[in-house]
CSV table of C-alpha atoms in Angstrom, one decimal:
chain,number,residue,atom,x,y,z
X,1,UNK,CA,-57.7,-35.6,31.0
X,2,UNK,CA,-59.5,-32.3,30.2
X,3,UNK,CA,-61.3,-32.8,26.9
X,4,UNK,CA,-59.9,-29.9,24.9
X,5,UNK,CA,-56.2,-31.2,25.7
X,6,UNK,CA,-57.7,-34.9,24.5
X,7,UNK,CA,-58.6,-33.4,21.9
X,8,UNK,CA,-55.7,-31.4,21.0
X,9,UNK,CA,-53.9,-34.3,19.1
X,10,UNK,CA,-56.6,-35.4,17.1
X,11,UNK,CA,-56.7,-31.7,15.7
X,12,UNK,CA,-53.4,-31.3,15.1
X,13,UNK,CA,-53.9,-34.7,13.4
X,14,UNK,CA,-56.5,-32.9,10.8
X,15,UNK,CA,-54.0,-30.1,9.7
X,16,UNK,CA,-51.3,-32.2,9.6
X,17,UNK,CA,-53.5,-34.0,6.9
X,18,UNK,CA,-54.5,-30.3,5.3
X,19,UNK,CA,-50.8,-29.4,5.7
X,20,UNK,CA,-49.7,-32.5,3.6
X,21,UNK,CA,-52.3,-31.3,0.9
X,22,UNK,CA,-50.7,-27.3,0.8
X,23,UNK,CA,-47.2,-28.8,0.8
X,24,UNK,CA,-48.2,-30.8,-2.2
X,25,UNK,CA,-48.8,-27.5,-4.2
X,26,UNK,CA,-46.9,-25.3,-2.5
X,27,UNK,CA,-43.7,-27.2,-3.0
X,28,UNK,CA,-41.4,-25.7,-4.8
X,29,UNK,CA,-39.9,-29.0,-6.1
X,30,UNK,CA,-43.1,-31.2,-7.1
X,31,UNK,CA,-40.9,-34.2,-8.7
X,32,UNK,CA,-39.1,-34.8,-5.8
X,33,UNK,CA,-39.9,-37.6,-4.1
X,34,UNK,CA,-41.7,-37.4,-0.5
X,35,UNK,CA,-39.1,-40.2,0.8
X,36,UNK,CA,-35.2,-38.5,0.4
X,37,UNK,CA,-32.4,-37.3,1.9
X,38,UNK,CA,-31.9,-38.4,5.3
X,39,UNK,CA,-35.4,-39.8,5.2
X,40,UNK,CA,-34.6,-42.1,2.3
X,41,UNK,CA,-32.1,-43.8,4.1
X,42,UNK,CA,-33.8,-44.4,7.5
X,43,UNK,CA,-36.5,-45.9,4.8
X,44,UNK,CA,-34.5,-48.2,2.6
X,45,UNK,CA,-34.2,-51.1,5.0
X,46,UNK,CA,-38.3,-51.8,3.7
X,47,UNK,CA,-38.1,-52.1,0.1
X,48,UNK,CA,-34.2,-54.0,0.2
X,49,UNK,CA,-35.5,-56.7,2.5
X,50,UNK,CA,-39.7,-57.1,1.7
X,51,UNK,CA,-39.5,-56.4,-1.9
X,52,UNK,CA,-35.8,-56.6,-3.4
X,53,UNK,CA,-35.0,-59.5,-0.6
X,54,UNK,CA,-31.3,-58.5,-0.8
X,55,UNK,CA,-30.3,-57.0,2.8
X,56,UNK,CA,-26.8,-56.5,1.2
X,57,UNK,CA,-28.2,-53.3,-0.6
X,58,UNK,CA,-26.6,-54.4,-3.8
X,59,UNK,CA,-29.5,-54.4,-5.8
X,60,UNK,CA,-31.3,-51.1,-4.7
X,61,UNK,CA,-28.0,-49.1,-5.4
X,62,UNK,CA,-28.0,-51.3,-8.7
X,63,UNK,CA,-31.8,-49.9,-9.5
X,64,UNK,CA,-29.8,-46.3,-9.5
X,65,UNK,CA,-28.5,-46.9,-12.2
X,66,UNK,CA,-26.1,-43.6,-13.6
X,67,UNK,CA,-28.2,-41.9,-11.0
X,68,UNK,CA,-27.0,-43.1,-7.8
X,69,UNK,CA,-25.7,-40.7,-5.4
X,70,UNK,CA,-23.2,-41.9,-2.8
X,71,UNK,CA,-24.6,-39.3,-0.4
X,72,UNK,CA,-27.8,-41.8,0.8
X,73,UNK,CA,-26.1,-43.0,3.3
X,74,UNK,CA,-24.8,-46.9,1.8
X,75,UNK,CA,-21.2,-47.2,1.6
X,76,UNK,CA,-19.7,-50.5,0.5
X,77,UNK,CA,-17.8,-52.3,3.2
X,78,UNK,CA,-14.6,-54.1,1.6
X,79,UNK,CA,-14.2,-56.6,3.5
X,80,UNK,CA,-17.5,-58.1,3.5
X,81,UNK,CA,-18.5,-56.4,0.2
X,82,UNK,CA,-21.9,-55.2,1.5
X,83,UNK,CA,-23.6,-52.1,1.9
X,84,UNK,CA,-23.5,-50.8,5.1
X,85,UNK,CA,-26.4,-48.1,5.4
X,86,UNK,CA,-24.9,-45.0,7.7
X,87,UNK,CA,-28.8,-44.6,9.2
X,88,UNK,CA,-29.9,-46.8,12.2
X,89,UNK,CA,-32.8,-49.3,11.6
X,90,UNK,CA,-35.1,-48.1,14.7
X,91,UNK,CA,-37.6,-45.7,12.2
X,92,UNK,CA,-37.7,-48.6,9.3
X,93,UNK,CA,-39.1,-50.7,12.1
X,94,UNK,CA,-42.1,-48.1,13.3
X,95,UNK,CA,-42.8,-47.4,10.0
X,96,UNK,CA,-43.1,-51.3,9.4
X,97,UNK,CA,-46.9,-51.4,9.6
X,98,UNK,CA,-47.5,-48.6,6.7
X,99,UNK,CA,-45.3,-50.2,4.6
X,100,UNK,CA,-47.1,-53.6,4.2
X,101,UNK,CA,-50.3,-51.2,3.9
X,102,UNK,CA,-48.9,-49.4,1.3
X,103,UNK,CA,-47.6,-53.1,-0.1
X,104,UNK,CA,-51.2,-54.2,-0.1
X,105,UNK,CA,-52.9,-51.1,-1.8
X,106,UNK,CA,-49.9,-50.7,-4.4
X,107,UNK,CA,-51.7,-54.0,-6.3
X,108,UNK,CA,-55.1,-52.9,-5.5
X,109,UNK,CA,-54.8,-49.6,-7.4
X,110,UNK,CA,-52.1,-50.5,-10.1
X,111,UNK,CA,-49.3,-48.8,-8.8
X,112,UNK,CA,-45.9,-50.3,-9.0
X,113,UNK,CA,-45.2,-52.7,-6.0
X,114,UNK,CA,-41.6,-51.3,-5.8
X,115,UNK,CA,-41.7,-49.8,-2.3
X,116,UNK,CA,-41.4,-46.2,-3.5
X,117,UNK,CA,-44.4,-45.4,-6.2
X,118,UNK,CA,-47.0,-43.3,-4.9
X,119,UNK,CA,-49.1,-45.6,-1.9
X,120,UNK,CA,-45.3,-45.7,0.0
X,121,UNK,CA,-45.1,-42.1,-0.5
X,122,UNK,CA,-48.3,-41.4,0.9
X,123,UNK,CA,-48.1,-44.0,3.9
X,124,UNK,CA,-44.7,-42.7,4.9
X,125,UNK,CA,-46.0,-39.3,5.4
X,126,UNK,CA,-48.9,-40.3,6.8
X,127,UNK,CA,-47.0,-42.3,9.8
X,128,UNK,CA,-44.8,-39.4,10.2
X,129,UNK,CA,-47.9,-37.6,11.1
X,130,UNK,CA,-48.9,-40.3,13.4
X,131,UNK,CA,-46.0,-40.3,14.9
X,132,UNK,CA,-46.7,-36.4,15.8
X,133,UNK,CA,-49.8,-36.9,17.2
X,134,UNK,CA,-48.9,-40.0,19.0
X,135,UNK,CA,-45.9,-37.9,20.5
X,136,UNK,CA,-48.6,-34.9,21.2
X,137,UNK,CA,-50.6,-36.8,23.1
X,138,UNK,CA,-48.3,-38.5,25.4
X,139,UNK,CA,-46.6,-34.8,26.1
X,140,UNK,CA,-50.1,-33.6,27.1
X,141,UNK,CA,-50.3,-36.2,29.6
X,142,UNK,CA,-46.8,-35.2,30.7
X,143,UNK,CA,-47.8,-31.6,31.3
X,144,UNK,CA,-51.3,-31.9,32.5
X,145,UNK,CA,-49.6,-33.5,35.3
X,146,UNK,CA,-47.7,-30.5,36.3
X,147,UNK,CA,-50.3,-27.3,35.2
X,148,UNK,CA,-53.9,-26.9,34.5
X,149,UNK,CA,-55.5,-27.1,31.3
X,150,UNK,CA,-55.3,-23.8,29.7
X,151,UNK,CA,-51.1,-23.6,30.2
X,152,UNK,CA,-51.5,-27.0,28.9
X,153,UNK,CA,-53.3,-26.1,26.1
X,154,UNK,CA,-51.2,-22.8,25.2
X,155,UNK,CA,-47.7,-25.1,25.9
X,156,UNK,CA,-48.6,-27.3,23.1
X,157,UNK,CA,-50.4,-25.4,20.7
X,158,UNK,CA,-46.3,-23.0,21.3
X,159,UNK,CA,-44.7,-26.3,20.8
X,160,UNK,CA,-46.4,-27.6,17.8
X,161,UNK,CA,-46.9,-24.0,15.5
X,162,UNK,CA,-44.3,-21.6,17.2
X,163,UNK,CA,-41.0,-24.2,16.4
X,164,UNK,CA,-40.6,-26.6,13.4
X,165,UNK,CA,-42.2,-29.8,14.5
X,166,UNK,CA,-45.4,-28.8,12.6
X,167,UNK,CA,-42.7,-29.0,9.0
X,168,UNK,CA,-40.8,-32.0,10.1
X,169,UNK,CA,-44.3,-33.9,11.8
X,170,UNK,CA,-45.7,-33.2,7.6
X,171,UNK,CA,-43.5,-31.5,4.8
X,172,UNK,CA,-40.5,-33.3,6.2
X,173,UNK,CA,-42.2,-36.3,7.7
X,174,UNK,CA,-39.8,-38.9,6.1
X,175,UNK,CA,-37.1,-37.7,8.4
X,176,UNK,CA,-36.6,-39.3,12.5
X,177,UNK,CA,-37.3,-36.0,14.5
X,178,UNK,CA,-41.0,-36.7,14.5
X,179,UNK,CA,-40.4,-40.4,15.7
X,180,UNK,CA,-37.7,-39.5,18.4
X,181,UNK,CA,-40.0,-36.8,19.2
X,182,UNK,CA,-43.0,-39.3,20.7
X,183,UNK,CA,-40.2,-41.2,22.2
X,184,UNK,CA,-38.7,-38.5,24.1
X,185,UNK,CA,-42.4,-37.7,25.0
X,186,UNK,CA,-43.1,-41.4,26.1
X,187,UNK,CA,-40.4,-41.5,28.0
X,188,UNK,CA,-40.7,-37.9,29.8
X,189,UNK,CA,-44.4,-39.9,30.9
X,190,UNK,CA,-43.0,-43.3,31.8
X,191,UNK,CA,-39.9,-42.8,34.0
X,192,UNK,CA,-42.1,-41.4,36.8
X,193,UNK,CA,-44.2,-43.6,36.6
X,194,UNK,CA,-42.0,-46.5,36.9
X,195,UNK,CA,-40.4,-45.0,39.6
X,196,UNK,CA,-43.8,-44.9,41.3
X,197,UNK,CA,-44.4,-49.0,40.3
X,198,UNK,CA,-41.3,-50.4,38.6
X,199,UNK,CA,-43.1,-53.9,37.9
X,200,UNK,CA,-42.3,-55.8,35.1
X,201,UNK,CA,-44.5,-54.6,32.3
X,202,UNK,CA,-43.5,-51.1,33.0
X,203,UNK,CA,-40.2,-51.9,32.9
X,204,UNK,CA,-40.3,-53.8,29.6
X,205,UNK,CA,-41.7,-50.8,28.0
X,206,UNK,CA,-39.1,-48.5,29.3
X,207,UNK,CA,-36.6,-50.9,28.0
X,208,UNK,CA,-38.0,-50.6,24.8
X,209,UNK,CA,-38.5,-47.0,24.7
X,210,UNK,CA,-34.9,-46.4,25.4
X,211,UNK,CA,-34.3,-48.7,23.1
X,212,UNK,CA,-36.2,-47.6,20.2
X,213,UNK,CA,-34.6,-43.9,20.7
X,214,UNK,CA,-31.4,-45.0,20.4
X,215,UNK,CA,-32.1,-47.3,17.3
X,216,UNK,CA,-33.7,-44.5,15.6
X,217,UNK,CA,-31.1,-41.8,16.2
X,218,UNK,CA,-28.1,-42.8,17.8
X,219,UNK,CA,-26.7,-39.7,19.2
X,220,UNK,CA,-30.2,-39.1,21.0
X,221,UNK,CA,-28.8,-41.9,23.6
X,222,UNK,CA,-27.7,-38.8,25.6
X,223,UNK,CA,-31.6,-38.6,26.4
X,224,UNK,CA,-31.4,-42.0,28.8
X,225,UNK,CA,-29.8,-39.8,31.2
X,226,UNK,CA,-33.0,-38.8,32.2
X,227,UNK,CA,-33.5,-42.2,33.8
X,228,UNK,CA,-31.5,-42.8,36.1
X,229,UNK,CA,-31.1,-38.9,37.0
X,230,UNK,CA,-34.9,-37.6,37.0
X,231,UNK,CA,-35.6,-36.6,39.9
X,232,UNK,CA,-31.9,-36.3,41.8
X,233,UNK,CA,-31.1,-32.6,42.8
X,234,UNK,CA,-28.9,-32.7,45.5
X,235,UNK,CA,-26.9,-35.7,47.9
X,236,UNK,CA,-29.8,-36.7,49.8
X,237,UNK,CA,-31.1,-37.9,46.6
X,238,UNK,CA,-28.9,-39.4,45.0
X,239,UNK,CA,-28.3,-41.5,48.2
X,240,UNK,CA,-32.2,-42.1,47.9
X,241,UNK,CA,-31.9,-42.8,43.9
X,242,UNK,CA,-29.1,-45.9,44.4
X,243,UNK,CA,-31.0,-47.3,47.0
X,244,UNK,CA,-34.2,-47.6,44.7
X,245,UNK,CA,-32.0,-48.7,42.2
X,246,UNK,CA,-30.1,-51.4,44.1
X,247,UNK,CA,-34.1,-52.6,46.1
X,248,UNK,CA,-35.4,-53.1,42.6
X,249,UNK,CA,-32.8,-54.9,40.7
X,250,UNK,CA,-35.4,-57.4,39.2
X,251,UNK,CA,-37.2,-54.5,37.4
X,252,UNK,CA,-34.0,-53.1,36.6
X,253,UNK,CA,-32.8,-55.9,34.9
X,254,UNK,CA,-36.3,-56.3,33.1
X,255,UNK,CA,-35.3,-52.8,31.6
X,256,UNK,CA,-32.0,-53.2,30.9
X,257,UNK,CA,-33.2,-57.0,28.5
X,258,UNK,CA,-35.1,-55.0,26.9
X,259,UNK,CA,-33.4,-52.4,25.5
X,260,UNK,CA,-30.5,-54.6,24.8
X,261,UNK,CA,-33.1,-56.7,22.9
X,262,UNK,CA,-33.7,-53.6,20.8
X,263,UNK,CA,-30.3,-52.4,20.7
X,264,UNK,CA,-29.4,-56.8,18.8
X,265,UNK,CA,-31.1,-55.4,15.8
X,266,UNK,CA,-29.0,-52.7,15.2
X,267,UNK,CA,-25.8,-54.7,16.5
X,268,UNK,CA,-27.2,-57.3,14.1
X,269,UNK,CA,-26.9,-55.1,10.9
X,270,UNK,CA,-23.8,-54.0,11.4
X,271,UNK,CA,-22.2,-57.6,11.6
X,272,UNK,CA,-24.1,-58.7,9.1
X,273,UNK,CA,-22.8,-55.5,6.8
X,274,UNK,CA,-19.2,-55.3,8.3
X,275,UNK,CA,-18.4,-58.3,10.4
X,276,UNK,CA,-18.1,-56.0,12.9
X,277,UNK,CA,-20.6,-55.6,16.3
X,278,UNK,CA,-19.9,-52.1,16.8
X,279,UNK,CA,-19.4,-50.1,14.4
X,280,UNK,CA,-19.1,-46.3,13.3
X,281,UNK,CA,-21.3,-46.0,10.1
X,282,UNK,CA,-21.1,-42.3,9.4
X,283,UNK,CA,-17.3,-42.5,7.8
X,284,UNK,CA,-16.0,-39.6,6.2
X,285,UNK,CA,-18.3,-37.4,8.6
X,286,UNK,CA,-17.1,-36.7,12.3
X,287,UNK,CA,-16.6,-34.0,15.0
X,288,UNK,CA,-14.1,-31.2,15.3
X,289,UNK,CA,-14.3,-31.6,19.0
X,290,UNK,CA,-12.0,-28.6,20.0
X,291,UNK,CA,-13.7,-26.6,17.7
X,292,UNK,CA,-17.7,-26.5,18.5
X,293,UNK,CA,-19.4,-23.9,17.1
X,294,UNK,CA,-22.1,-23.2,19.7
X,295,UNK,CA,-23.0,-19.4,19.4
X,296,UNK,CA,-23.6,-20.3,15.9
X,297,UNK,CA,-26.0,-23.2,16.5
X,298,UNK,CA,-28.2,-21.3,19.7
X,299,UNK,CA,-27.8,-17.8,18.2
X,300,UNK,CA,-26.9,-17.1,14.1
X,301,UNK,CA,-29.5,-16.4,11.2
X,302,UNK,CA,-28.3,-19.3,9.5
X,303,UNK,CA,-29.7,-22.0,11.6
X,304,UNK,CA,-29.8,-20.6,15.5
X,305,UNK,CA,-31.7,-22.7,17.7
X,306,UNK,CA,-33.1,-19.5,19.6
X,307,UNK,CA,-33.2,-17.2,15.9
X,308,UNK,CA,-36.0,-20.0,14.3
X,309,UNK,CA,-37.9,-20.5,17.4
X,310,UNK,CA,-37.5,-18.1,20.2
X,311,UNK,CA,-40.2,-19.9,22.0
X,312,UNK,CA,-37.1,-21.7,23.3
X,313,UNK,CA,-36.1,-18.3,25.1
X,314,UNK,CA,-39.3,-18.4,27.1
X,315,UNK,CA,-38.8,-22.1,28.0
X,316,UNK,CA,-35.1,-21.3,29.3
X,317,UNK,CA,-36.9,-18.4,31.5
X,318,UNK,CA,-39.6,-21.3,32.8
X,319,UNK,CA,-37.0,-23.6,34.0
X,320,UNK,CA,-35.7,-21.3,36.8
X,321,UNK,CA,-38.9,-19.7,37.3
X,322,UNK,CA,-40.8,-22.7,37.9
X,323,UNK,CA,-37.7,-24.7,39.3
X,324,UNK,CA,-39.3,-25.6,42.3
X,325,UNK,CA,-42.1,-27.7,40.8
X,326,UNK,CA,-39.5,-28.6,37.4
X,327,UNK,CA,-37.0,-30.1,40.3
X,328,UNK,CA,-37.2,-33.2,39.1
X,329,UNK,CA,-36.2,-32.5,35.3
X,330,UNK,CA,-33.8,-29.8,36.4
X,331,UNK,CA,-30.4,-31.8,36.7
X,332,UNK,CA,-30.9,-34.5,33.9
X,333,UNK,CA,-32.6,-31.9,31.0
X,334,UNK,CA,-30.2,-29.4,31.6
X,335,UNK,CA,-27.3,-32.2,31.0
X,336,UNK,CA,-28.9,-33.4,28.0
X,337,UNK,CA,-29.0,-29.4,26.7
X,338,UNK,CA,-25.5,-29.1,27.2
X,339,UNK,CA,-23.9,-32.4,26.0
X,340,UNK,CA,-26.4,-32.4,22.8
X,341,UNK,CA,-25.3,-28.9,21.9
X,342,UNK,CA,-21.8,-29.4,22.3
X,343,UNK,CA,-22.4,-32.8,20.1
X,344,UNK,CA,-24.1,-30.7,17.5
X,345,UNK,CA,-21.8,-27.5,17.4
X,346,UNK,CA,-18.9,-30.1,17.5
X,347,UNK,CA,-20.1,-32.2,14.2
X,348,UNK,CA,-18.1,-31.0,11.1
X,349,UNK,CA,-21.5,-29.6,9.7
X,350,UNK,CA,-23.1,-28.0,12.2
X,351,UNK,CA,-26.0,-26.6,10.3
X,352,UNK,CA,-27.5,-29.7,9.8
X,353,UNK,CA,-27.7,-29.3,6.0
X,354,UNK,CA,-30.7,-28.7,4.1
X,355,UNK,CA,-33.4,-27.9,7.1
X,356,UNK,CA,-36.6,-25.5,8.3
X,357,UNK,CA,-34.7,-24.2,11.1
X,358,UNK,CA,-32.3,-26.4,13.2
X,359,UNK,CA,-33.5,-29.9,13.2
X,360,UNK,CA,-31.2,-31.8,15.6
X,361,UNK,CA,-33.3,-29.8,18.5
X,362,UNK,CA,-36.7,-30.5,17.3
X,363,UNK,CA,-37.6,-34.0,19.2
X,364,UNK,CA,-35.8,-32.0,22.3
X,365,UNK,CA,-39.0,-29.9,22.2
X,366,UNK,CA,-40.5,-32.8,23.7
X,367,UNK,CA,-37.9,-32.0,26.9
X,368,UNK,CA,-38.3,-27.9,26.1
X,369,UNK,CA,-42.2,-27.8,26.7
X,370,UNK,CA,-42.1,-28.3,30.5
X,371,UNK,CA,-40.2,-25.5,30.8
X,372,UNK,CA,-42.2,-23.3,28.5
X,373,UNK,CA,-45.1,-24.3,30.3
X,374,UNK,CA,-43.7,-23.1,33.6
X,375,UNK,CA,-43.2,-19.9,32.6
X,376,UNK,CA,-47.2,-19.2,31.7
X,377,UNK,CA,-47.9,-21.0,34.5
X,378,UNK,CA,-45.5,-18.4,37.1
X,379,UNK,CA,-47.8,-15.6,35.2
X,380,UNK,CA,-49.8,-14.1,38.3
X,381,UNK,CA,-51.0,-10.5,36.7
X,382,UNK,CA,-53.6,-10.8,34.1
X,383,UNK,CA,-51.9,-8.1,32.2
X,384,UNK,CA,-49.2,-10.4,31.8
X,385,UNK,CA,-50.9,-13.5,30.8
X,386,UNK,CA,-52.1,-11.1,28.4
X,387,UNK,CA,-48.7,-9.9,26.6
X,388,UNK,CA,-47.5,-13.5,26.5
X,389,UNK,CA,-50.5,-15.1,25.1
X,390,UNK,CA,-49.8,-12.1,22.3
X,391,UNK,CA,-46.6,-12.7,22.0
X,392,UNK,CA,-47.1,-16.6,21.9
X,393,UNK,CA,-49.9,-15.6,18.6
X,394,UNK,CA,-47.0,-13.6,16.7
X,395,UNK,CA,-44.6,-16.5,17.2
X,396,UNK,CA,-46.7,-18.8,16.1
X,397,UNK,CA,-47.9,-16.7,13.0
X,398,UNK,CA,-44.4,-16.0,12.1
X,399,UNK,CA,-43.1,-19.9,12.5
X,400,UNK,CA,-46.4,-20.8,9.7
X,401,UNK,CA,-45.3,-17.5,7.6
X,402,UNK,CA,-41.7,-18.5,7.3
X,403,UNK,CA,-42.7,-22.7,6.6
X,404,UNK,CA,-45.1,-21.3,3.9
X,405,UNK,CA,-41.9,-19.8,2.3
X,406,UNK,CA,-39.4,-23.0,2.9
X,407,UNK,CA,-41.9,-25.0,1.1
X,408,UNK,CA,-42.5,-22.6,-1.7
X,409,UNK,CA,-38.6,-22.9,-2.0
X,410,UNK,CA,-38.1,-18.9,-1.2
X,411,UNK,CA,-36.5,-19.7,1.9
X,412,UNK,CA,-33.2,-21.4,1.6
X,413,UNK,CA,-32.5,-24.8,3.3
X,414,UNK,CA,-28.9,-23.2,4.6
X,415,UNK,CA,-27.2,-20.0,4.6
X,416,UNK,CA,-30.1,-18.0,5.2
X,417,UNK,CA,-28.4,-14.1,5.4
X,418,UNK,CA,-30.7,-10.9,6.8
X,419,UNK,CA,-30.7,-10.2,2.8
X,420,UNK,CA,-32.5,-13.0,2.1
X,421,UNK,CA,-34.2,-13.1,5.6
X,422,UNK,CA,-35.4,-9.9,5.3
X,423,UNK,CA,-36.8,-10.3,1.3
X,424,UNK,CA,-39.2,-12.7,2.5
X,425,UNK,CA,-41.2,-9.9,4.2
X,426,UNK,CA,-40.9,-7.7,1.2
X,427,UNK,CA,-43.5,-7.6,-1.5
X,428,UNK,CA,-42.0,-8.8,-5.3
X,429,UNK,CA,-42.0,-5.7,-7.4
């Protein structure tokens, strides 16, 4: 690997840490907690097993007191009369080694040993961050594979600063998009490669990767299509793709324990909270599936896709210029663009509540950067190169601009209008 794409990660890595320092003054809210909203419940599974040793939730909804908000995500199941937390399991586990680091300090420095006082803040942020730069790293091996370094380098500096993954790898680190972000990356790395040497190690860990996505956000299963359909374009091979398939049943089978292995815990809770293997746990919240509002989600003001990070435009452009060396991502991205937007302009709140930009399409810029990269790369005239590596600076100033302002609280979380989008650029009185 070229050394400044090693080295990329590590850097972003450094400002992550100096970005976690400027949203701590910039914040327009400095008494609310790092660990909330969705974050809080992906988290809680930590403190209500390790500290409160009560998996039925009772007693952290209990330490609410007049406080508690039914909105966390716990809803009491009646039958059972447990809590059953509507957030999947998957992040509480990666975040697992922070936690009982943050357990250990908490004594050392006299900080409450309650699973949310200051050293759990701080660890929780700080794997977030990790979990960016783990995720950076394993999408530079992914392009570096396709393009030389300097489209490499331009690709992810685009993908980091020029969308919201900077925010939601920092600001909004307690939240899964930065987690199922390095998972999409790993497995964008590891499916051609186990299709080059399916042994049993590799397939384990693709087991587990597709595992882990899943029991981090479940509606980001969509993303296994990309296993069994990377690299099919046409009859010939998908013909070729079955025969692999059925020659290497052992390794497929090695994959397949794996992520159901994964998959038990999740299966697990839900018994254990309902009685029930499967279950739905977001009730009261579902899809209006004959009414999906998908102009709204790639297009408005208030939280368009291609509106907060028109990078994506570019990307869309790469794909079909550069479809002769993207072949193999073609079929099975393009899928997973159309199914996830239909899921997300189909759910009841489309916008995503309280969020820099659109946030159910930031670990998809794991699957967007191979595109984005195959448009510099189709780039022959220097003139050109030129223009986009301008345009690329302004996007990327402007993305930095507008997260400066979400965190100062002058950009709204929803309903952003061109009133209020076009105050931010105007001078107070």
């Amino acid at each position: 690997m070229h050394r400044a794409v090693r080295l990329f990660a590590p850097v972003v890595g450094v400002l992550g840490l100096l970005g976690l320092v400027l949203f701590s003054f910039q914040r327009a809210d400095k008494d609310l907690p790092f660990i909330q909203s969705d974050g809080y419940g992906h988290y809680v599974y930590l403190p209500a097993l390790f500290i409160q040793h009560d998996p039925t939730f009772h007693r952290e909804v209990a330490s609410w007191g007049e406080d508690w908000d039914p909105n966390v995500g716990l809803t009491l199941d009646e039958g059972t009369h447990r809590y059953l937390n509507r957030f999947p399991p998957g992040q509480a586990l990666l975040t697992l080694p922070a936690f009982f680091l943050a357990h250990a300090s908490a004594g050392l420095v006299g900080a409450p040993r309650d699973g949310f006082s200051t050293p759990y803040q701080v660890a929780v942020a700080l794997n977030g961050l990790l979990a960016l730069v783990i995720g950076l790293a394993l999408l530079a091996r992914v392009l570096e594979s396709l393009h030389p370094p300097p489209v490499v380098l331009a690709t992810l500096t685009a993908v980091t600063f020029a969308t919201n993954l900077f925010h939601y790898g920092t600001a909004d680190a307690c939240f899964s998009h930065a987690y199922s972000f390095a998972l999409f990356a790993a497995l964008l790395w590891l499916v051609p490669r186990w299709y080059q040497a399916p042994g049993v190690g590799r397939s384990l860990l693709l087991g587990l990767v597709a595992g882990l996505i899943v029991l981090v956000r479940n509606p980001n299963a969509i993303v296994l299509l990309f296993i069994p359909l990377y690299g099919v374009h046409d009859a010939a091979t998908q013909r070729a793709r079955l025969a692999f398939l059925r020659a290497h049943l052992r390794s497929l089978a090695c994959v397949l324990l794996a992520f159901g292995a994964v998959l038990s815990v999740l299966l697990g809770f839900w018994h254990y909270a309902t009685g029930h293997w499967l279950v739905y746990s977001y009730k009261g919240f579902g899809f209006q599936f004959d009414r999906p509002r998908v102009l709204a989600v790639l297009f408005s003001i208030r939280k368009g896709l291609f509106f907060w990070a028109p990078v994506w435009l570019f990307a869309a452009v790469g794909f079909v210029r550069d479809r002769e060396r993207l072949r193999p991502y073609l079929l099975p991205l393009l899928l997973f663009f159309l199914l996830h937007t239909y899921l997300v302009s189909a759910w009841w709140h489309w916008p995503y509540g309280r969020s820099f930009g659109h946030r159910a399409y930031t670990e998809a810029s794991a699957l967007f950067a191979p595109g984005l990269a195959g448009f510099l790369a189709t780039l022959r005239r220097p003139a050109s190169r030129r223009i986009a590596a301008g345009v690329l600076v302004l996007l990327v100033l402007l993305q930095g601009f507008l997260m400066l302002r979400y965190w100062q609280g002058k950009l709204p979380g929803d309903r952003t209008t061109w009133a209020v989008y076009r105050s931010l650029f105007t001078p107070p009185p």
